[in-house]
């Protein structure tokens, strides 16, 4: 890295040489009067040329964000900066899915007291793992005579977690598999939610005796509770394709955007209520997450969702069933645009295995208007797409006949009605033939 003269320094030298040459050869003192200031500036810039290159360090206030959150990209010049350096200019290469403040992602700061700090606001607009490239840092000497391109340190990686919407479900688990969760069961047992007061029975614990009621009725009464329950919730994420246009958190969402954000919201809700959550990826690009619970497990799921990609591996029904074995008493939430026949067949397999399956439709509602028609025949493509949507409607009706409800994702309250119906069906007595 060397300090090189700027165009201004070059022009000053050339103009001064020409005017002073004219003054000497043609004996024109007025030309010397005009040329001396340029010569003075050229000599000044050369004499106060910096000798050392500044050391630039880059850092981020936070490298893990949620969609829509912002952080500060900070460039700091070491305290050993040459005192002859007058100005530091930094420009960040614009990376997709990042919004910068200022918008041009460039900022200039004069050197004072040997310390220079430049800050650029960076806002992430879409989930994923992306790199912020090296900024272009330029140091300029006094009077803008010399300039140096400073090589900064390596690029910084920003991990953007999918935005977790405020999802809530009234009746969260139709068929409990344990007694460690926070959902209220329909049967009495050890728990925290009051069920009522009843007469004492053999086997009741003494600490359950309600002394106020017992003293009033002259008979022992105990306070009964509903048992707390949990189940294994399996989030089946379809990454075999992406339908629609993704415009980030502030615009339209593709089918993959909706699926990833819904998976994050559902996982947070059930883990907060003490259930065990498992993440299964059908495209084999998201690293599957085993069943678990707790806040640490939520972070593992979010880290896995960051790697979702629309270029997932297309698997047939047999591969899906062989690689993703799911317990028969699990609650399976399928997040998919429901266009692949292999995915629809795997849902039928899960139903026949005894799982409670709910299909969450992630197909964008305006998908007919966002399909790029320029890549297809303008006459045949709209008709073909309408026929495909009719076939899809027929397949969803067949799933409904098998007891698989299909609901479009709409945030909080999306699954309330279908979960309530599933819990009612699971609680009904079964007749054995």
GROMACS .gro file of C-alpha atoms in nm:
model
  433
    1UNK     CA    1   0.000   0.000   0.000
    2UNK     CA    2   0.145   0.334  -0.106
    3UNK     CA    3   0.022   0.687  -0.082
    4UNK     CA    4  -0.059   0.799  -0.436
    5UNK     CA    5  -0.116   1.153  -0.559
    6UNK     CA    6  -0.473   1.247  -0.628
    7UNK     CA    7  -0.604   1.409  -0.943
    8UNK     CA    8  -0.611   1.741  -0.758
    9UNK     CA    9  -0.240   1.713  -0.675
   10UNK     CA   10  -0.160   1.618  -1.033
   11UNK     CA   11  -0.358   1.913  -1.170
   12UNK     CA   12  -0.189   2.152  -0.925
   13UNK     CA   13   0.157   2.041  -1.037
   14UNK     CA   14   0.071   2.065  -1.409
   15UNK     CA   15  -0.099   2.406  -1.383
   16UNK     CA   16   0.183   2.548  -1.169
   17UNK     CA   17   0.447   2.419  -1.414
   18UNK     CA   18   0.264   2.561  -1.715
   19UNK     CA   19   0.202   2.905  -1.564
   20UNK     CA   20   0.554   2.940  -1.426
   21UNK     CA   21   0.698   2.821  -1.760
   22UNK     CA   22   0.493   3.082  -1.944
   23UNK     CA   23   0.609   3.347  -1.694
   24UNK     CA   24   0.977   3.264  -1.754
   25UNK     CA   25   0.970   3.209  -2.130
   26UNK     CA   26   0.736   3.492  -2.223
   27UNK     CA   27   0.837   3.722  -1.939
   28UNK     CA   28   0.483   3.745  -1.806
   29UNK     CA   29   0.482   3.827  -1.433
   30UNK     CA   30   0.105   3.800  -1.424
   31UNK     CA   31   0.130   3.430  -1.513
   32UNK     CA   32   0.371   3.382  -1.222
   33UNK     CA   33   0.119   3.547  -0.991
   34UNK     CA   34  -0.143   3.293  -1.096
   35UNK     CA   35   0.097   2.997  -1.088
   36UNK     CA   36   0.258   3.053  -0.746
   37UNK     CA   37  -0.055   2.953  -0.542
   38UNK     CA   38  -0.076   2.625  -0.735
   39UNK     CA   39   0.292   2.562  -0.680
   40UNK     CA   40   0.254   2.638  -0.311
   41UNK     CA   41  -0.033   2.389  -0.279
   42UNK     CA   42   0.162   2.120  -0.467
   43UNK     CA   43   0.468   2.167  -0.244
   44UNK     CA   44   0.250   2.178   0.070
   45UNK     CA   45   0.074   1.854  -0.020
   46UNK     CA   46   0.404   1.684  -0.102
   47UNK     CA   47   0.579   1.798   0.214
   48UNK     CA   48   0.294   1.691   0.446
   49UNK     CA   49   0.241   1.358   0.274
   50UNK     CA   50   0.164   1.085   0.533
   51UNK     CA   51   0.426   0.814   0.576
   52UNK     CA   52   0.226   0.539   0.750
   53UNK     CA   53  -0.089   0.349   0.657
   54UNK     CA   54  -0.368   0.354   0.918
   55UNK     CA   55  -0.487   0.026   1.070
   56UNK     CA   56  -0.862  -0.025   1.039
   57UNK     CA   57  -1.063  -0.261   1.258
   58UNK     CA   58  -1.427  -0.358   1.196
   59UNK     CA   59  -1.685  -0.489   1.438
   60UNK     CA   60  -2.058  -0.537   1.479
   61UNK     CA   61  -2.255  -0.452   1.790
   62UNK     CA   62  -2.457  -0.773   1.740
   63UNK     CA   63  -2.407  -1.053   1.488
   64UNK     CA   64  -2.733  -1.236   1.568
   65UNK     CA   65  -3.053  -1.047   1.483
   66UNK     CA   66  -3.421  -1.109   1.428
   67UNK     CA   67  -3.587  -0.997   1.107
   68UNK     CA   68  -3.637  -0.623   1.115
   69UNK     CA   69  -3.375  -0.561   1.384
   70UNK     CA   70  -3.078  -0.334   1.325
   71UNK     CA   71  -2.721  -0.320   1.444
   72UNK     CA   72  -2.424  -0.089   1.400
   73UNK     CA   73  -2.131  -0.165   1.173
   74UNK     CA   74  -1.838   0.015   1.329
   75UNK     CA   75  -1.500   0.093   1.173
   76UNK     CA   76  -1.230   0.208   1.409
   77UNK     CA   77  -0.892   0.348   1.305
   78UNK     CA   78  -0.607   0.268   1.546
   79UNK     CA   79  -0.476   0.540   1.774
   80UNK     CA   80  -0.138   0.532   1.593
   81UNK     CA   81  -0.290   0.709   1.292
   82UNK     CA   82  -0.053   0.943   1.112
   83UNK     CA   83  -0.125   1.307   1.216
   84UNK     CA   84  -0.093   1.416   0.853
   85UNK     CA   85  -0.406   1.219   0.757
   86UNK     CA   86  -0.693   1.462   0.720
   87UNK     CA   87  -1.001   1.253   0.626
   88UNK     CA   88  -1.120   0.891   0.644
   89UNK     CA   89  -1.398   0.775   0.408
   90UNK     CA   90  -1.560   0.430   0.435
   91UNK     CA   91  -1.808   0.272   0.193
   92UNK     CA   92  -1.974  -0.067   0.249
   93UNK     CA   93  -2.060  -0.287  -0.051
   94UNK     CA   94  -2.437  -0.319  -0.056
   95UNK     CA   95  -2.548  -0.672   0.032
   96UNK     CA   96  -2.897  -0.802  -0.056
   97UNK     CA   97  -3.151  -0.813   0.229
   98UNK     CA   98  -2.973  -0.542   0.427
   99UNK     CA   99  -3.089  -0.184   0.466
  100UNK     CA  100  -2.827   0.079   0.547
  101UNK     CA  101  -2.829   0.407   0.733
  102UNK     CA  102  -2.721   0.624   0.555
  103UNK     CA  103  -2.877   0.471   0.244
  104UNK     CA  104  -2.560   0.497   0.034
  105UNK     CA  105  -2.373   0.297   0.303
  106UNK     CA  106  -2.088   0.550   0.296
  107UNK     CA  107  -1.966   0.788   0.563
  108UNK     CA  108  -1.673   1.031   0.605
  109UNK     CA  109  -1.508   1.146   0.925
  110UNK     CA  110  -1.226   1.400   0.977
  111UNK     CA  111  -0.927   1.288   1.181
  112UNK     CA  112  -0.906   1.450   1.523
  113UNK     CA  113  -0.688   1.362   1.820
  114UNK     CA  114  -0.560   1.053   1.643
  115UNK     CA  115  -0.884   0.851   1.680
  116UNK     CA  116  -1.147   0.797   1.410
  117UNK     CA  117  -1.467   0.594   1.446
  118UNK     CA  118  -1.714   0.550   1.161
  119UNK     CA  119  -2.057   0.395   1.220
  120UNK     CA  120  -2.310   0.267   0.965
  121UNK     CA  121  -2.651   0.135   1.066
  122UNK     CA  122  -2.739  -0.208   0.921
  123UNK     CA  123  -3.094  -0.350   0.931
  124UNK     CA  124  -3.162  -0.711   0.833
  125UNK     CA  125  -3.478  -0.767   0.629
  126UNK     CA  126  -3.486  -1.145   0.581
  127UNK     CA  127  -3.385  -1.453   0.776
  128UNK     CA  128  -3.067  -1.632   0.679
  129UNK     CA  129  -2.692  -1.627   0.726
  130UNK     CA  130  -2.512  -1.363   0.520
  131UNK     CA  131  -2.176  -1.192   0.508
  132UNK     CA  132  -2.110  -0.820   0.514
  133UNK     CA  133  -1.826  -0.770   0.270
  134UNK     CA  134  -1.512  -0.572   0.342
  135UNK     CA  135  -1.569  -0.197   0.334
  136UNK     CA  136  -1.372   0.028   0.105
  137UNK     CA  137  -1.175   0.262   0.335
  138UNK     CA  138  -0.994   0.559   0.185
  139UNK     CA  139  -0.753   0.786   0.376
  140UNK     CA  140  -0.678   1.133   0.239
  141UNK     CA  141  -0.395   1.368   0.337
  142UNK     CA  142  -0.410   1.743   0.393
  143UNK     CA  143  -0.549   1.955   0.104
  144UNK     CA  144  -0.650   1.629  -0.064
  145UNK     CA  145  -0.307   1.578  -0.221
  146UNK     CA  146  -0.251   1.208  -0.150
  147UNK     CA  147  -0.483   0.913  -0.105
  148UNK     CA  148  -0.451   0.555   0.018
  149UNK     CA  149  -0.688   0.257  -0.009
  150UNK     CA  150  -0.683   0.082   0.328
  151UNK     CA  151  -0.734  -0.296   0.342
  152UNK     CA  152  -0.966  -0.381   0.632
  153UNK     CA  153  -1.004  -0.711   0.813
  154UNK     CA  154  -1.218  -1.003   0.691
  155UNK     CA  155  -1.591  -0.995   0.630
  156UNK     CA  156  -1.836  -1.025   0.918
  157UNK     CA  157  -2.117  -1.282   0.923
  158UNK     CA  158  -2.465  -1.182   1.035
  159UNK     CA  159  -2.715  -1.449   1.137
  160UNK     CA  160  -3.077  -1.337   1.104
  161UNK     CA  161  -3.328  -1.553   1.288
  162UNK     CA  162  -3.685  -1.576   1.155
  163UNK     CA  163  -3.926  -1.331   1.314
  164UNK     CA  164  -4.136  -1.508   1.574
  165UNK     CA  165  -4.494  -1.389   1.552
  166UNK     CA  166  -4.713  -1.380   1.858
  167UNK     CA  167  -4.863  -1.726   1.811
  168UNK     CA  168  -5.103  -1.868   2.069
  169UNK     CA  169  -5.319  -2.180   2.068
  170UNK     CA  170  -5.616  -2.239   2.299
  171UNK     CA  171  -5.615  -2.618   2.306
  172UNK     CA  172  -5.259  -2.700   2.218
  173UNK     CA  173  -5.215  -3.078   2.232
  174UNK     CA  174  -5.499  -3.318   2.143
  175UNK     CA  175  -5.329  -3.633   2.275
  176UNK     CA  176  -5.085  -3.594   2.563
  177UNK     CA  177  -4.793  -3.834   2.594
  178UNK     CA  178  -4.671  -3.739   2.941
  179UNK     CA  179  -4.741  -3.540   3.254
  180UNK     CA  180  -4.471  -3.274   3.252
  181UNK     CA  181  -4.615  -2.996   3.036
  182UNK     CA  182  -4.819  -2.690   3.121
  183UNK     CA  183  -5.142  -2.772   2.933
  184UNK     CA  184  -5.448  -2.867   3.128
  185UNK     CA  185  -5.561  -3.226   3.087
  186UNK     CA  186  -5.920  -3.348   3.082
  187UNK     CA  187  -5.849  -3.596   3.358
  188UNK     CA  188  -5.774  -3.523   3.726
  189UNK     CA  189  -5.424  -3.572   3.859
  190UNK     CA  190  -5.121  -3.396   3.998
  191UNK     CA  191  -5.105  -3.048   3.856
  192UNK     CA  192  -5.130  -2.678   3.926
  193UNK     CA  193  -5.474  -2.581   3.794
  194UNK     CA  194  -5.769  -2.611   4.034
  195UNK     CA  195  -6.038  -2.861   3.931
  196UNK     CA  196  -6.266  -2.840   4.237
  197UNK     CA  197  -6.324  -2.966   4.590
  198UNK     CA  198  -6.443  -3.323   4.651
  199UNK     CA  199  -6.476  -3.563   4.946
  200UNK     CA  200  -6.167  -3.736   5.072
  201UNK     CA  201  -6.091  -4.077   4.919
  202UNK     CA  202  -5.846  -4.347   5.007
  203UNK     CA  203  -5.510  -4.265   4.855
  204UNK     CA  204  -5.546  -3.886   4.860
  205UNK     CA  205  -5.249  -3.698   4.997
  206UNK     CA  206  -5.287  -3.520   5.328
  207UNK     CA  207  -5.149  -3.196   5.191
  208UNK     CA  208  -5.449  -3.182   4.955
  209UNK     CA  209  -5.699  -3.159   5.242
  210UNK     CA  210  -5.904  -2.840   5.229
  211UNK     CA  211  -5.939  -2.764   5.602
  212UNK     CA  212  -6.183  -2.475   5.564
  213UNK     CA  213  -6.435  -2.686   5.372
  214UNK     CA  214  -6.375  -2.986   5.597
  215UNK     CA  215  -6.443  -2.778   5.910
  216UNK     CA  216  -6.764  -2.641   5.761
  217UNK     CA  217  -6.901  -2.978   5.644
  218UNK     CA  218  -6.760  -3.192   5.927
  219UNK     CA  219  -6.618  -3.428   5.663
  220UNK     CA  220  -6.275  -3.441   5.505
  221UNK     CA  221  -6.258  -3.274   5.166
  222UNK     CA  222  -5.960  -3.238   4.934
  223UNK     CA  223  -5.873  -2.990   4.663
  224UNK     CA  224  -5.844  -3.167   4.327
  225UNK     CA  225  -5.644  -3.042   4.030
  226UNK     CA  226  -5.620  -3.114   3.662
  227UNK     CA  227  -5.307  -3.300   3.559
  228UNK     CA  228  -5.051  -3.111   3.352
  229UNK     CA  229  -4.962  -3.273   3.025
  230UNK     CA  230  -4.727  -3.255   2.731
  231UNK     CA  231  -4.680  -3.423   2.395
  232UNK     CA  232  -4.429  -3.442   2.113
  233UNK     CA  233  -4.500  -3.173   1.857
  234UNK     CA  234  -4.339  -3.242   1.520
  235UNK     CA  235  -4.296  -2.947   1.284
  236UNK     CA  236  -4.268  -3.086   0.932
  237UNK     CA  237  -4.110  -2.817   0.715
  238UNK     CA  238  -4.136  -2.852   0.338
  239UNK     CA  239  -3.825  -2.693   0.181
  240UNK     CA  240  -3.859  -2.875  -0.151
  241UNK     CA  241  -3.950  -2.553  -0.331
  242UNK     CA  242  -4.044  -2.188  -0.296
  243UNK     CA  243  -4.357  -2.035  -0.444
  244UNK     CA  244  -4.407  -1.662  -0.474
  245UNK     CA  245  -4.185  -1.358  -0.435
  246UNK     CA  246  -3.990  -1.275  -0.120
  247UNK     CA  247  -3.955  -0.907  -0.039
  248UNK     CA  248  -3.829  -0.934   0.317
  249UNK     CA  249  -4.002  -0.848   0.641
  250UNK     CA  250  -4.150  -0.527   0.496
  251UNK     CA  251  -4.300  -0.677   0.179
  252UNK     CA  252  -4.460  -0.988   0.036
  253UNK     CA  253  -4.370  -1.332   0.166
  254UNK     CA  254  -4.302  -1.645  -0.033
  255UNK     CA  255  -4.421  -1.987   0.072
  256UNK     CA  256  -4.080  -2.062   0.228
  257UNK     CA  257  -4.083  -1.732   0.420
  258UNK     CA  258  -4.423  -1.811   0.566
  259UNK     CA  259  -4.323  -2.167   0.654
  260UNK     CA  260  -4.000  -2.070   0.829
  261UNK     CA  261  -4.159  -1.789   1.030
  262UNK     CA  262  -4.455  -2.008   1.124
  263UNK     CA  263  -4.219  -2.286   1.236
  264UNK     CA  264  -4.031  -2.046   1.462
  265UNK     CA  265  -4.353  -1.910   1.615
  266UNK     CA  266  -4.505  -2.255   1.672
  267UNK     CA  267  -4.184  -2.391   1.825
  268UNK     CA  268  -4.158  -2.098   2.065
  269UNK     CA  269  -4.520  -2.139   2.177
  270UNK     CA  270  -4.504  -2.510   2.251
  271UNK     CA  271  -4.160  -2.496   2.412
  272UNK     CA  272  -4.280  -2.213   2.635
  273UNK     CA  273  -4.562  -2.442   2.749
  274UNK     CA  274  -4.329  -2.728   2.836
  275UNK     CA  275  -4.390  -2.955   2.535
  276UNK     CA  276  -4.127  -3.142   2.339
  277UNK     CA  277  -4.074  -3.009   1.986
  278UNK     CA  278  -3.902  -3.176   1.693
  279UNK     CA  279  -3.813  -3.018   1.359
  280UNK     CA  280  -3.813  -3.232   1.045
  281UNK     CA  281  -3.698  -3.100   0.708
  282UNK     CA  282  -3.822  -3.274   0.395
  283UNK     CA  283  -3.561  -3.114   0.170
  284UNK     CA  284  -3.267  -3.235   0.381
  285UNK     CA  285  -3.108  -2.891   0.380
  286UNK     CA  286  -3.233  -2.770   0.715
  287UNK     CA  287  -3.053  -2.973   0.977
  288UNK     CA  288  -3.320  -3.174   1.152
  289UNK     CA  289  -3.352  -3.112   1.525
  290UNK     CA  290  -3.433  -3.394   1.761
  291UNK     CA  291  -3.716  -3.376   2.009
  292UNK     CA  292  -3.639  -3.162   2.311
  293UNK     CA  293  -3.764  -2.885   2.537
  294UNK     CA  294  -3.644  -2.564   2.699
  295UNK     CA  295  -3.505  -2.230   2.581
  296UNK     CA  296  -3.182  -2.387   2.460
  297UNK     CA  297  -3.381  -2.618   2.233
  298UNK     CA  298  -3.561  -2.317   2.085
  299UNK     CA  299  -3.226  -2.165   1.989
  300UNK     CA  300  -3.123  -2.492   1.823
  301UNK     CA  301  -3.442  -2.487   1.615
  302UNK     CA  302  -3.393  -2.124   1.514
  303UNK     CA  303  -3.032  -2.192   1.415
  304UNK     CA  304  -3.153  -2.480   1.198
  305UNK     CA  305  -3.423  -2.267   1.033
  306UNK     CA  306  -3.161  -2.012   0.931
  307UNK     CA  307  -3.020  -2.265   0.682
  308UNK     CA  308  -3.350  -2.325   0.502
  309UNK     CA  309  -3.318  -2.308   0.125
  310UNK     CA  310  -3.561  -2.342  -0.161
  311UNK     CA  311  -3.314  -2.566  -0.350
  312UNK     CA  312  -3.401  -2.858  -0.126
  313UNK     CA  313  -3.362  -3.215  -0.239
  314UNK     CA  314  -3.677  -3.356  -0.395
  315UNK     CA  315  -3.763  -3.683  -0.217
  316UNK     CA  316  -4.035  -3.931  -0.295
  317UNK     CA  317  -4.287  -4.064  -0.046
  318UNK     CA  318  -4.082  -4.372   0.045
  319UNK     CA  319  -3.770  -4.167   0.118
  320UNK     CA  320  -3.968  -3.929   0.337
  321UNK     CA  321  -4.120  -4.213   0.537
  322UNK     CA  322  -3.787  -4.396   0.572
  323UNK     CA  323  -3.575  -4.099   0.679
  324UNK     CA  324  -3.830  -3.924   0.900
  325UNK     CA  325  -3.985  -4.175   1.136
  326UNK     CA  326  -4.246  -4.012   1.362
  327UNK     CA  327  -4.416  -4.159   1.667
  328UNK     CA  328  -4.779  -4.256   1.626
  329UNK     CA  329  -4.901  -4.038   1.917
  330UNK     CA  330  -4.738  -3.717   1.795
  331UNK     CA  331  -4.901  -3.396   1.686
  332UNK     CA  332  -4.764  -3.326   1.337
  333UNK     CA  333  -4.790  -2.974   1.195
  334UNK     CA  334  -4.711  -2.977   0.824
  335UNK     CA  335  -4.593  -2.641   0.686
  336UNK     CA  336  -4.609  -2.669   0.309
  337UNK     CA  337  -4.762  -2.513  -0.005
  338UNK     CA  338  -4.911  -2.863  -0.059
  339UNK     CA  339  -4.819  -2.887  -0.424
  340UNK     CA  340  -4.589  -3.191  -0.428
  341UNK     CA  341  -4.751  -3.530  -0.461
  342UNK     CA  342  -4.476  -3.687  -0.247
  343UNK     CA  343  -4.563  -3.450   0.038
  344UNK     CA  344  -4.934  -3.525   0.012
  345UNK     CA  345  -4.866  -3.898   0.010
  346UNK     CA  346  -4.645  -3.871   0.318
  347UNK     CA  347  -4.926  -3.689   0.501
  348UNK     CA  348  -5.157  -3.980   0.423
  349UNK     CA  349  -4.894  -4.220   0.557
  350UNK     CA  350  -4.874  -4.024   0.883
  351UNK     CA  351  -5.252  -4.033   0.921
  352UNK     CA  352  -5.260  -4.410   0.874
  353UNK     CA  353  -4.982  -4.449   1.134
  354UNK     CA  354  -5.203  -4.285   1.399
  355UNK     CA  355  -5.059  -3.933   1.412
  356UNK     CA  356  -5.272  -3.624   1.456
  357UNK     CA  357  -5.186  -3.427   1.142
  358UNK     CA  358  -5.271  -3.063   1.070
  359UNK     CA  359  -5.170  -2.914   0.735
  360UNK     CA  360  -5.078  -2.545   0.739
  361UNK     CA  361  -5.108  -2.403   0.388
  362UNK     CA  362  -4.820  -2.162   0.317
  363UNK     CA  363  -4.910  -2.088  -0.045
  364UNK     CA  364  -4.929  -1.707  -0.087
  365UNK     CA  365  -5.287  -1.590  -0.146
  366UNK     CA  366  -5.178  -1.375  -0.441
  367UNK     CA  367  -4.966  -1.645  -0.600
  368UNK     CA  368  -5.155  -1.623  -0.930
  369UNK     CA  369  -5.042  -1.262  -0.974
  370UNK     CA  370  -4.681  -1.302  -0.867
  371UNK     CA  371  -4.589  -1.589  -1.101
  372UNK     CA  372  -4.342  -1.463  -1.360
  373UNK     CA  373  -4.536  -1.509  -1.684
  374UNK     CA  374  -4.252  -1.378  -1.902
  375UNK     CA  375  -4.068  -1.711  -1.874
  376UNK     CA  376  -4.367  -1.906  -2.007
  377UNK     CA  377  -4.611  -1.896  -2.292
  378UNK     CA  378  -4.845  -1.608  -2.210
  379UNK     CA  379  -5.143  -1.806  -2.343
  380UNK     CA  380  -5.093  -2.154  -2.200
  381UNK     CA  381  -4.927  -2.083  -1.865
  382UNK     CA  382  -5.219  -1.909  -1.681
  383UNK     CA  383  -5.456  -2.187  -1.789
  384UNK     CA  384  -5.212  -2.458  -1.680
  385UNK     CA  385  -5.161  -2.290  -1.343
  386UNK     CA  386  -5.537  -2.267  -1.285
  387UNK     CA  387  -5.570  -2.637  -1.364
  388UNK     CA  388  -5.292  -2.715  -1.118
  389UNK     CA  389  -5.468  -2.517  -0.848
  390UNK     CA  390  -5.789  -2.710  -0.917
  391UNK     CA  391  -5.600  -3.037  -0.878
  392UNK     CA  392  -5.456  -2.907  -0.554
  393UNK     CA  393  -5.803  -2.821  -0.429
  394UNK     CA  394  -5.914  -3.177  -0.507
  395UNK     CA  395  -5.617  -3.321  -0.314
  396UNK     CA  396  -5.694  -3.101  -0.012
  397UNK     CA  397  -6.054  -3.219  -0.015
  398UNK     CA  398  -5.931  -3.577  -0.006
  399UNK     CA  399  -5.710  -3.495   0.290
  400UNK     CA  400  -6.013  -3.344   0.461
  401UNK     CA  401  -6.202  -3.671   0.407
  402UNK     CA  402  -5.917  -3.850   0.587
  403UNK     CA  403  -5.949  -3.613   0.884
  404UNK     CA  404  -5.658  -3.380   0.798
  405UNK     CA  405  -5.769  -3.016   0.831
  406UNK     CA  406  -5.600  -2.757   0.611
  407UNK     CA  407  -5.572  -2.398   0.729
  408UNK     CA  408  -5.381  -2.104   0.579
  409UNK     CA  409  -5.127  -1.947   0.812
  410UNK     CA  410  -5.250  -1.616   0.955
  411UNK     CA  411  -5.049  -1.573   1.274
  412UNK     CA  412  -5.203  -1.590   1.620
  413UNK     CA  413  -5.517  -1.801   1.640
  414UNK     CA  414  -5.449  -1.991   1.317
  415UNK     CA  415  -5.477  -2.335   1.475
  416UNK     CA  416  -5.730  -2.269   1.750
  417UNK     CA  417  -6.034  -2.414   1.577
  418UNK     CA  418  -5.865  -2.719   1.426
  419UNK     CA  419  -5.685  -2.804   1.751
  420UNK     CA  420  -6.011  -2.778   1.941
  421UNK     CA  421  -6.177  -3.015   1.695
  422UNK     CA  422  -5.882  -3.255   1.707
  423UNK     CA  423  -5.891  -3.260   2.087
  424UNK     CA  424  -6.266  -3.326   2.080
  425UNK     CA  425  -6.219  -3.618   1.840
  426UNK     CA  426  -5.934  -3.768   2.045
  427UNK     CA  427  -6.137  -3.746   2.364
  428UNK     CA  428  -6.435  -3.928   2.214
  429UNK     CA  429  -6.470  -4.298   2.306
  430UNK     CA  430  -6.351  -4.538   2.041
  431UNK     CA  431  -6.544  -4.847   1.940
  432UNK     CA  432  -6.334  -5.156   1.875
  433UNK     CA  433  -6.457  -5.393   1.614
   0.00000   0.00000   0.00000
